[in-house]
PDB file of C-alpha atoms in Angstrom:
ATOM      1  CA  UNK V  23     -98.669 -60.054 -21.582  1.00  0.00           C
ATOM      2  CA  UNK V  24    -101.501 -62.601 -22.247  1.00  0.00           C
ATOM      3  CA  UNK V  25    -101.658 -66.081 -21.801  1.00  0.00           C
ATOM      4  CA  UNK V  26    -103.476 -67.745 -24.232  1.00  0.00           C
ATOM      5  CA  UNK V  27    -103.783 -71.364 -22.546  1.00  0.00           C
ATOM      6  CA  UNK V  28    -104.955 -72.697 -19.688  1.00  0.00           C
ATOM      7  CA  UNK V  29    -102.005 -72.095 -16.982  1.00  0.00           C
ATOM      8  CA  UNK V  30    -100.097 -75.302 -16.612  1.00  0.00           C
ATOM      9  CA  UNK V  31     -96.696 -76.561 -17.009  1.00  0.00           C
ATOM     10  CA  UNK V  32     -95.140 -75.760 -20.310  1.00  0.00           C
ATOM     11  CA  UNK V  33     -97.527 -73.223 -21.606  1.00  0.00           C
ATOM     12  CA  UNK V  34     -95.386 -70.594 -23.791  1.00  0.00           C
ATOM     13  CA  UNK V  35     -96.674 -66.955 -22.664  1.00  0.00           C
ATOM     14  CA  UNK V  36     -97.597 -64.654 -25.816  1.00  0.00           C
ATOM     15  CA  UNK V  37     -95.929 -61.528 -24.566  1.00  0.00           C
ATOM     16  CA  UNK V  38     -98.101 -58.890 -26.967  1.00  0.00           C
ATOM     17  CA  UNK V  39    -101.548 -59.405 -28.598  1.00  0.00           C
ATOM     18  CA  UNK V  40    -102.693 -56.132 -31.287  1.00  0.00           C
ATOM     19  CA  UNK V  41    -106.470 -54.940 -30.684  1.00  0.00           C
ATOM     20  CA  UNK V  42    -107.918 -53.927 -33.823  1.00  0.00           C
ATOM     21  CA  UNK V  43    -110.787 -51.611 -33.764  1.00  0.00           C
ATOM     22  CA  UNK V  44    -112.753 -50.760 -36.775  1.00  0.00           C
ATOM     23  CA  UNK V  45    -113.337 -47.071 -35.204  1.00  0.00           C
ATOM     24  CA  UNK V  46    -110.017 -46.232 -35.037  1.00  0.00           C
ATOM     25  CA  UNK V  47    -109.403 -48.041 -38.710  1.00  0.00           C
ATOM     26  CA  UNK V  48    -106.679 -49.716 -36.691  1.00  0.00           C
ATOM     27  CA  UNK V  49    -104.202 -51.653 -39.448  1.00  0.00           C
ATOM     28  CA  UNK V  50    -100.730 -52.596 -40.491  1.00  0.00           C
ATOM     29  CA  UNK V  51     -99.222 -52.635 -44.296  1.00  0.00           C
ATOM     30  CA  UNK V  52     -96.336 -53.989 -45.961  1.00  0.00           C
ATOM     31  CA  UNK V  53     -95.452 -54.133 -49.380  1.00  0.00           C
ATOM     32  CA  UNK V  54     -92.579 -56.782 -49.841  1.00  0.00           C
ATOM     33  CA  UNK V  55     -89.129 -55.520 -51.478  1.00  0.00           C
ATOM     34  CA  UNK V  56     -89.547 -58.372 -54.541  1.00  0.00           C
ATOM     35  CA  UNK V  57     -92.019 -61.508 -54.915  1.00  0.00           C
ATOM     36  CA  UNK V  58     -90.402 -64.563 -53.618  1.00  0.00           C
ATOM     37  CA  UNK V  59     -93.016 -68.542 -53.243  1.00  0.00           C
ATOM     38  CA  UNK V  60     -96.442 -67.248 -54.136  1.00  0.00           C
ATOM     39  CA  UNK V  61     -97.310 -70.907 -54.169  1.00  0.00           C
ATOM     40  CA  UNK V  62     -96.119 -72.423 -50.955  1.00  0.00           C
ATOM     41  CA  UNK V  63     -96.254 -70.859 -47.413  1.00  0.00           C
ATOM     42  CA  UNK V  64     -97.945 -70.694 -43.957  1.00  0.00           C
ATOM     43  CA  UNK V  65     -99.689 -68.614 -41.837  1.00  0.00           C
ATOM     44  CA  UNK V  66     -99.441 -68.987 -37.948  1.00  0.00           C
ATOM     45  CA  UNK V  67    -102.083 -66.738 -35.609  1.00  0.00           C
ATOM     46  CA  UNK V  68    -104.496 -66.538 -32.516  1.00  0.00           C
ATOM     47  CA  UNK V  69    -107.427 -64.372 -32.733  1.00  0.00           C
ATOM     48  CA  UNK V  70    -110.203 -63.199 -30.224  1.00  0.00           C
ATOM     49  CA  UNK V  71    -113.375 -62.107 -32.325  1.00  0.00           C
ATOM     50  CA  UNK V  72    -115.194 -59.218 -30.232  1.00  0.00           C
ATOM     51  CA  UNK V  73    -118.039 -58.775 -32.794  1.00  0.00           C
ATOM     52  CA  UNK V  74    -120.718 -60.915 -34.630  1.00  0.00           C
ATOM     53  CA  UNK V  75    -122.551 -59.797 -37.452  1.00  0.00           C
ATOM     54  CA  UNK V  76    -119.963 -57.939 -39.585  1.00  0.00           C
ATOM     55  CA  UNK V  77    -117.391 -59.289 -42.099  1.00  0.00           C
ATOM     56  CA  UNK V  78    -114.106 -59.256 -40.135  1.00  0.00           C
ATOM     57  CA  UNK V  79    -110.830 -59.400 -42.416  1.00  0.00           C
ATOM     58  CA  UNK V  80    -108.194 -60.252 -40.886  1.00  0.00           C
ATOM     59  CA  UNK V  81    -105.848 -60.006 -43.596  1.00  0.00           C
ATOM     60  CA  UNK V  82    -105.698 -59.280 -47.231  1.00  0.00           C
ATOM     61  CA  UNK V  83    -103.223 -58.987 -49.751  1.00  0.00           C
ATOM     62  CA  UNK V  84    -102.891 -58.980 -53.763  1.00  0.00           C
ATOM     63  CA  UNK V  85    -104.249 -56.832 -56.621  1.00  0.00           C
ATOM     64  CA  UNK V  86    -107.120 -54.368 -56.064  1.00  0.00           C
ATOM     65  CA  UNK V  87    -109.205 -55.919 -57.932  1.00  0.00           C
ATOM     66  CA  UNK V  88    -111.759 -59.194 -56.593  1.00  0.00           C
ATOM     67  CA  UNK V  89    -111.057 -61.004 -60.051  1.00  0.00           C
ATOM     68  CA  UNK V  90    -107.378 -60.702 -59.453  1.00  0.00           C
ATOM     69  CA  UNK V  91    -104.666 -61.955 -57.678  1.00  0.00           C
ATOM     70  CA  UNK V  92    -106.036 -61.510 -54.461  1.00  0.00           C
ATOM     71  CA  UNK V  93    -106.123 -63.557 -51.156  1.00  0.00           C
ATOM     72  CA  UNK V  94    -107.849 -62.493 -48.135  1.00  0.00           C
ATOM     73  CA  UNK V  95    -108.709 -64.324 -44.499  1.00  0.00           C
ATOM     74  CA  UNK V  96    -111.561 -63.217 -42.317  1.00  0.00           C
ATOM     75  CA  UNK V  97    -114.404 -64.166 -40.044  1.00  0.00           C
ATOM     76  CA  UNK V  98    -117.814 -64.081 -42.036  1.00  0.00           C
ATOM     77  CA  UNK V  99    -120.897 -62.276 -40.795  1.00  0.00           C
ATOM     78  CA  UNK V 100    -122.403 -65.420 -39.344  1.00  0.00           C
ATOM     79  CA  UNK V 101    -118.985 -66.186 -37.353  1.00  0.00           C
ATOM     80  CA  UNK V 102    -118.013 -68.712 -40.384  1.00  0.00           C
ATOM     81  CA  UNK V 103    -114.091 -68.487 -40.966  1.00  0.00           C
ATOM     82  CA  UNK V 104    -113.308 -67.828 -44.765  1.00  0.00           C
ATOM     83  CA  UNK V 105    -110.739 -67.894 -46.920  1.00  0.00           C
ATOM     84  CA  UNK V 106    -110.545 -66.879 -50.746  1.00  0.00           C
ATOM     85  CA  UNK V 107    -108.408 -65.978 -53.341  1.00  0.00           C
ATOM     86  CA  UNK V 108    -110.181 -64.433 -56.925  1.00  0.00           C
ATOM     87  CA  UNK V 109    -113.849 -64.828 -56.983  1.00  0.00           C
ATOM     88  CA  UNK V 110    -112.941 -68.376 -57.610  1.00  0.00           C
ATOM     89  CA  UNK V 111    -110.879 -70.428 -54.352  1.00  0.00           C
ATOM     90  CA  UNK V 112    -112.941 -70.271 -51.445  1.00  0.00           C
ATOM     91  CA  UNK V 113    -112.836 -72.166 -47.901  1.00  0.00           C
ATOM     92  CA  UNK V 114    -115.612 -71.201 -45.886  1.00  0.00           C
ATOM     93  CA  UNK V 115    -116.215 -73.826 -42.779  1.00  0.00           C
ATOM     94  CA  UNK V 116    -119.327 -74.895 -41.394  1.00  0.00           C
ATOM     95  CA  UNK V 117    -117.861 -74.279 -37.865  1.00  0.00           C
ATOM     96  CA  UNK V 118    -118.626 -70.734 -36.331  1.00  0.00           C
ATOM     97  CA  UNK V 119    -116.244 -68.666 -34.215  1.00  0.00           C
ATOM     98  CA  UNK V 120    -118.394 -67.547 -31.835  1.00  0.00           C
ATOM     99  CA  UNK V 121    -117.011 -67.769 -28.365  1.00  0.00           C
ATOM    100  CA  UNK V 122    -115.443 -64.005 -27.744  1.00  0.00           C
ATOM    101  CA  UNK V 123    -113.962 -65.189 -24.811  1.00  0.00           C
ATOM    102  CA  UNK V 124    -111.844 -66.999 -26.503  1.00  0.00           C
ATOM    103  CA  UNK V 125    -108.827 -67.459 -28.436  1.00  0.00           C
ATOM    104  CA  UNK V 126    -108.879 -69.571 -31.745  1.00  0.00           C
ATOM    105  CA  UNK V 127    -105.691 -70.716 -33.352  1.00  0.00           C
ATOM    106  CA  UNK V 128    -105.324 -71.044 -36.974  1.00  0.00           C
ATOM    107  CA  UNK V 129    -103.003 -72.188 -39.367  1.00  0.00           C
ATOM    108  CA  UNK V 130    -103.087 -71.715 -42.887  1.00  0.00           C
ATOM    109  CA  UNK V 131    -100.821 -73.729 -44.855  1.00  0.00           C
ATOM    110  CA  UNK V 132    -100.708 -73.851 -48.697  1.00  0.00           C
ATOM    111  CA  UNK V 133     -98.959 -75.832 -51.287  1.00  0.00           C
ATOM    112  CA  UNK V 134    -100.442 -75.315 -54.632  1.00  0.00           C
ATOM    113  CA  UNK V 135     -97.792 -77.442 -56.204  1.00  0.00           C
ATOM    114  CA  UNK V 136     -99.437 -80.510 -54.809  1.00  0.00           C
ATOM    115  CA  UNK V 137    -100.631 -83.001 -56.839  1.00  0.00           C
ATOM    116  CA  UNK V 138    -103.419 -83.648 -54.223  1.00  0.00           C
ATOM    117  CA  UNK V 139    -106.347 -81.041 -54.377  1.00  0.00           C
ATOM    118  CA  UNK V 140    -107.070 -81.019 -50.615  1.00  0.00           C
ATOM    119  CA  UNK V 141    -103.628 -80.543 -49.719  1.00  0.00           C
ATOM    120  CA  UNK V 142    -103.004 -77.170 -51.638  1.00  0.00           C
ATOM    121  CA  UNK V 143    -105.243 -75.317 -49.112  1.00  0.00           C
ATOM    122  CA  UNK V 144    -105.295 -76.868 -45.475  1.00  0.00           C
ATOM    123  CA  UNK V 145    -107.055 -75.001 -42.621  1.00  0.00           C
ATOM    124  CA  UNK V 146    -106.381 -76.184 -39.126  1.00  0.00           C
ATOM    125  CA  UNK V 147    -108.346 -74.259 -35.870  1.00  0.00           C
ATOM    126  CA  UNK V 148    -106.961 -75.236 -32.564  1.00  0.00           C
ATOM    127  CA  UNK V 149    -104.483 -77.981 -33.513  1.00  0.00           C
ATOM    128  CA  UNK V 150    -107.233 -79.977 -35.558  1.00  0.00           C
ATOM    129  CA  UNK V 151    -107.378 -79.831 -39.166  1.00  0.00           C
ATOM    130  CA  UNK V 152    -110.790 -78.182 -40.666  1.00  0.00           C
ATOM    131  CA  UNK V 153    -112.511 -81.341 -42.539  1.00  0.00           C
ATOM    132  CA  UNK V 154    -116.415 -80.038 -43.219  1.00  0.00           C
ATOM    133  CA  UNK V 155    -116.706 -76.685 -45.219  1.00  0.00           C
ATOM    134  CA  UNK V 156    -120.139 -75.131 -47.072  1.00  0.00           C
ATOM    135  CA  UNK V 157    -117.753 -74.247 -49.498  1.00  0.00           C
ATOM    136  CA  UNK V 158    -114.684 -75.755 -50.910  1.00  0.00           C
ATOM    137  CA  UNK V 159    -112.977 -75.000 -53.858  1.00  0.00           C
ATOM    138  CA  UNK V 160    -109.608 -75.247 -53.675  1.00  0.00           C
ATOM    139  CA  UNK V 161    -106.201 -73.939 -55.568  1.00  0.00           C
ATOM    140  CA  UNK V 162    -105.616 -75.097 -59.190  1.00  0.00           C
ATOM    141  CA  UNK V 163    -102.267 -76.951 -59.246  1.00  0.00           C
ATOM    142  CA  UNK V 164     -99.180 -74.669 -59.363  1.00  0.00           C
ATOM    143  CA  UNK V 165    -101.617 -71.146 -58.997  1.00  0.00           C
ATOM    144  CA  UNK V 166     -99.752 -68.195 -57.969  1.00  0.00           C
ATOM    145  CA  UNK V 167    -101.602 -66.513 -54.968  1.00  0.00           C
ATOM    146  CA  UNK V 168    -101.161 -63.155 -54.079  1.00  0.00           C
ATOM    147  CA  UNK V 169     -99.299 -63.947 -50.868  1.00  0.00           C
ATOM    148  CA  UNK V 170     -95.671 -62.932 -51.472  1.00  0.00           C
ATOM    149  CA  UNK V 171     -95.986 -60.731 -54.474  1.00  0.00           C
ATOM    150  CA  UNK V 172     -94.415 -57.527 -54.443  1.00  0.00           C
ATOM    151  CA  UNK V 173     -97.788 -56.153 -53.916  1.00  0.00           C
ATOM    152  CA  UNK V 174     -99.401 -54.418 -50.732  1.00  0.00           C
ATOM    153  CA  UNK V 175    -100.367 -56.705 -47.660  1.00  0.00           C
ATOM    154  CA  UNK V 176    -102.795 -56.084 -44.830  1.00  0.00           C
ATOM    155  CA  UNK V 177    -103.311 -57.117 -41.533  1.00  0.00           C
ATOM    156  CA  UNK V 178    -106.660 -55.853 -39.774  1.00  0.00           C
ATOM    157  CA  UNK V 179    -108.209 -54.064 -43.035  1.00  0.00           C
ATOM    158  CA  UNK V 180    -109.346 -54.727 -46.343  1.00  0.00           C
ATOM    159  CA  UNK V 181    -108.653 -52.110 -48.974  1.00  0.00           C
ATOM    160  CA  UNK V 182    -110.767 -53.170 -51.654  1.00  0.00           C
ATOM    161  CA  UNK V 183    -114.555 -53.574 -49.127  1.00  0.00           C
ATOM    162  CA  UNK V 184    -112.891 -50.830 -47.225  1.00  0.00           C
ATOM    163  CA  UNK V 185    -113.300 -52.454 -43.989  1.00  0.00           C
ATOM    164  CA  UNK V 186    -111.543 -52.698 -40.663  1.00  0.00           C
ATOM    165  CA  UNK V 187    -111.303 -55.596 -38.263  1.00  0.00           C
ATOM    166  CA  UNK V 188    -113.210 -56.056 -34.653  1.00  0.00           C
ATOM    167  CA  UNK V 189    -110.418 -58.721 -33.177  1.00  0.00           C
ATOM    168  CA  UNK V 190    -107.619 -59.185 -31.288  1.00  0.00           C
ATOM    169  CA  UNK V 191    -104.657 -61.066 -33.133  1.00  0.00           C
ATOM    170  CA  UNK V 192    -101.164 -62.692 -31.557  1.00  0.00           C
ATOM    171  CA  UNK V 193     -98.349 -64.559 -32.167  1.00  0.00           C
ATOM    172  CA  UNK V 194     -98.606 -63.909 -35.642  1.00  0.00           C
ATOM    173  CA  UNK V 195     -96.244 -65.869 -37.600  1.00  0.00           C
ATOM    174  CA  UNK V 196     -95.824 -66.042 -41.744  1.00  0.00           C
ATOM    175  CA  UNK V 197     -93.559 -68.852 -42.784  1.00  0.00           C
ATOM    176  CA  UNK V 198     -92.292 -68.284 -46.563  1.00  0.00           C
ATOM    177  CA  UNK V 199     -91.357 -71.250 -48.452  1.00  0.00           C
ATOM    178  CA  UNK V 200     -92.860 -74.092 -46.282  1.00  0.00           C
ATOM    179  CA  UNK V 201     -96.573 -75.645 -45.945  1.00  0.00           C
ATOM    180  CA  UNK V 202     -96.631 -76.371 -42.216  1.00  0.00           C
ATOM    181  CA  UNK V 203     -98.926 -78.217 -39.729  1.00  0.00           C
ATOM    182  CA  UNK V 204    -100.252 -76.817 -35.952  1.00  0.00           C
ATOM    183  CA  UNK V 205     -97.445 -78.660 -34.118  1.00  0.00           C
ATOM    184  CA  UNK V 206     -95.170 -75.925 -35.540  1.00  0.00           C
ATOM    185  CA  UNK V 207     -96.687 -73.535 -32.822  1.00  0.00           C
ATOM    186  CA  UNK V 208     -98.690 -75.461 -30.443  1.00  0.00           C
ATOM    187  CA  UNK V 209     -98.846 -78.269 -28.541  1.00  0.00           C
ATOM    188  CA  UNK V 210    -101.404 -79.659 -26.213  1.00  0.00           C
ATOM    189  CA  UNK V 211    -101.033 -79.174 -22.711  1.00  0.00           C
ATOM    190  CA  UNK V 212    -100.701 -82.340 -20.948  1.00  0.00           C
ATOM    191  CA  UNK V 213    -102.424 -81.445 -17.685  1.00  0.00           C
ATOM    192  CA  UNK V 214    -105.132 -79.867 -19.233  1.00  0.00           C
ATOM    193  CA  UNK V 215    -105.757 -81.302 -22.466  1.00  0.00           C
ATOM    194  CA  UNK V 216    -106.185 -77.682 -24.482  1.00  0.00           C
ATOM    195  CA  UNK V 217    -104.166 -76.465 -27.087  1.00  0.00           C
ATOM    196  CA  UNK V 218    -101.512 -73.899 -26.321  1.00  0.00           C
ATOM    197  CA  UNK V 219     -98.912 -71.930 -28.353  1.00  0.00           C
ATOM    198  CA  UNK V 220     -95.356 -72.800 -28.344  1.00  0.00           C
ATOM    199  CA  UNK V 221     -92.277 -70.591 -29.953  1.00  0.00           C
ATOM    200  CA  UNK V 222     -91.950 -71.378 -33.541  1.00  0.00           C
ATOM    201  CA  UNK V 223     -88.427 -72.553 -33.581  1.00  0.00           C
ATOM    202  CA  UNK V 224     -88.037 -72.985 -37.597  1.00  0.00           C
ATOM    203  CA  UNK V 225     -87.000 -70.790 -40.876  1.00  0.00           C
ATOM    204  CA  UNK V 226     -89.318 -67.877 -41.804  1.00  0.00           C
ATOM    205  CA  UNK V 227     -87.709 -67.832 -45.524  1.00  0.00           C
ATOM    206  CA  UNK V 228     -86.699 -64.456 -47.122  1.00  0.00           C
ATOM    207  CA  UNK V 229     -90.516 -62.561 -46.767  1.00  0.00           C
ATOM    208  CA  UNK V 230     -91.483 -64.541 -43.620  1.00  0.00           C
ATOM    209  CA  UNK V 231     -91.960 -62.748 -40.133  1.00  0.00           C
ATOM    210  CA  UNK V 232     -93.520 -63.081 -36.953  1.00  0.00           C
ATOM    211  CA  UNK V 233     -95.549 -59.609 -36.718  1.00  0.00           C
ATOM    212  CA  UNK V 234     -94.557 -58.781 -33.284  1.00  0.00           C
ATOM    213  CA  UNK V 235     -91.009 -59.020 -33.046  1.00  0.00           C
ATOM    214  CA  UNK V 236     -90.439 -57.824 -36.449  1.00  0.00           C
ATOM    215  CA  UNK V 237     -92.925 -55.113 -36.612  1.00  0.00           C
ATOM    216  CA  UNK V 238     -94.001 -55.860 -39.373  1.00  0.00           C
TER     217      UNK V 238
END
């Protein structure tokens, strides 16, 4: 079991974490049963990086092809977090994960069908929502991603750079149907002041899962 706050009342312990090693080519794959809200959903994780200076994904999913339908999350080479979908939606923040003693929590929540630009893509690390990127191009109204097609998904590998991940990863949650903020699954301790993970309590929708308790 791992803890990943600062011990205090009211922290939620994270009973599991995965290690992925690129040596082993350490991964998990599913390929959903049918294609359910390719335009609204949210993931939920913690990660420990444990190597700088490679591309880490974290996960991928979508067509085999960088031009297609294709959405992937990872930590850049120079510790930047990145998100992209195409050749065309990127998030890349000017923030670096660089600290691999500790854990980072992020939540990716997307609702394409809003009318707002910002608000189809929003990336929050550690409760706070991610406000200064080096890139930023975000989803055309109403896009379908890849997320939630009936097409593979990875966690800890990308099949198209052929690439496995250097991280640990917990409490990995995947919400289908709802575009969801940090208070979802964390809360800030009030003795300490850090941000902690709590149990998500809600829906996950018909593809939705939390990796560790549904083995994915």
């Amino acid at each position: 079991a791992i803890r990943v706050g600062a011990a205090g009342a009211g922290d939620f312990e994270v009973e599991r974490s995965l290690r992925f090693n690129s040596g082993d080519s350490t991964h998990l794959t599913r390929t959903p049963s049918s294609a359910t809200n390719r335009q609204t959903f949210t993931f939920s994780f913690w990660v420990k990086p444990v190597k700088e200076g490679a591309v880490t994904y974290l996960f991928e999913c979508g067509d085999s092809d960088d031009n297609g339908e294709r959405l992937y999350i990872r930590i850049d080479s120079n510790s930047s977090f990145s998100i992209g979908e195409k050749s065309i939606y990127r998030l890349i923040t000017t923030q670096k994960l660089r600290d691999h003693s500790a854990w980072y929590h992020i939540v990716f929540a997307v609702d394409t069908t809003n009318s707002t630009a910002d608000n189809r893509n929003r990336l929050y690390i550690n409760g706070e929502e991610v406000t200064s990127f080096g890139t930023r191009n975000n989803f055309s109204v109403n896009y379908n991603t890849g997320v939630n097609n009936n097409s593979l998904h990875n966690w800890g590998r990308s099949d198209i750079d052929s690439s496995y991940a250097n991280a640990y990863l917990a409490e990995i949650n995947f919400i289908d149907g709802q575009q969801l903020t940090p208070s979802s699954f964390g809360e800030t301790n009030v003795l300490t002041g850090q941000w902690n993970p709590k149990k998500y309590a809600g829906s996950y929708g018909t593809n939705g899962y939390n990796l560790l308790k549904n083995y994915f």
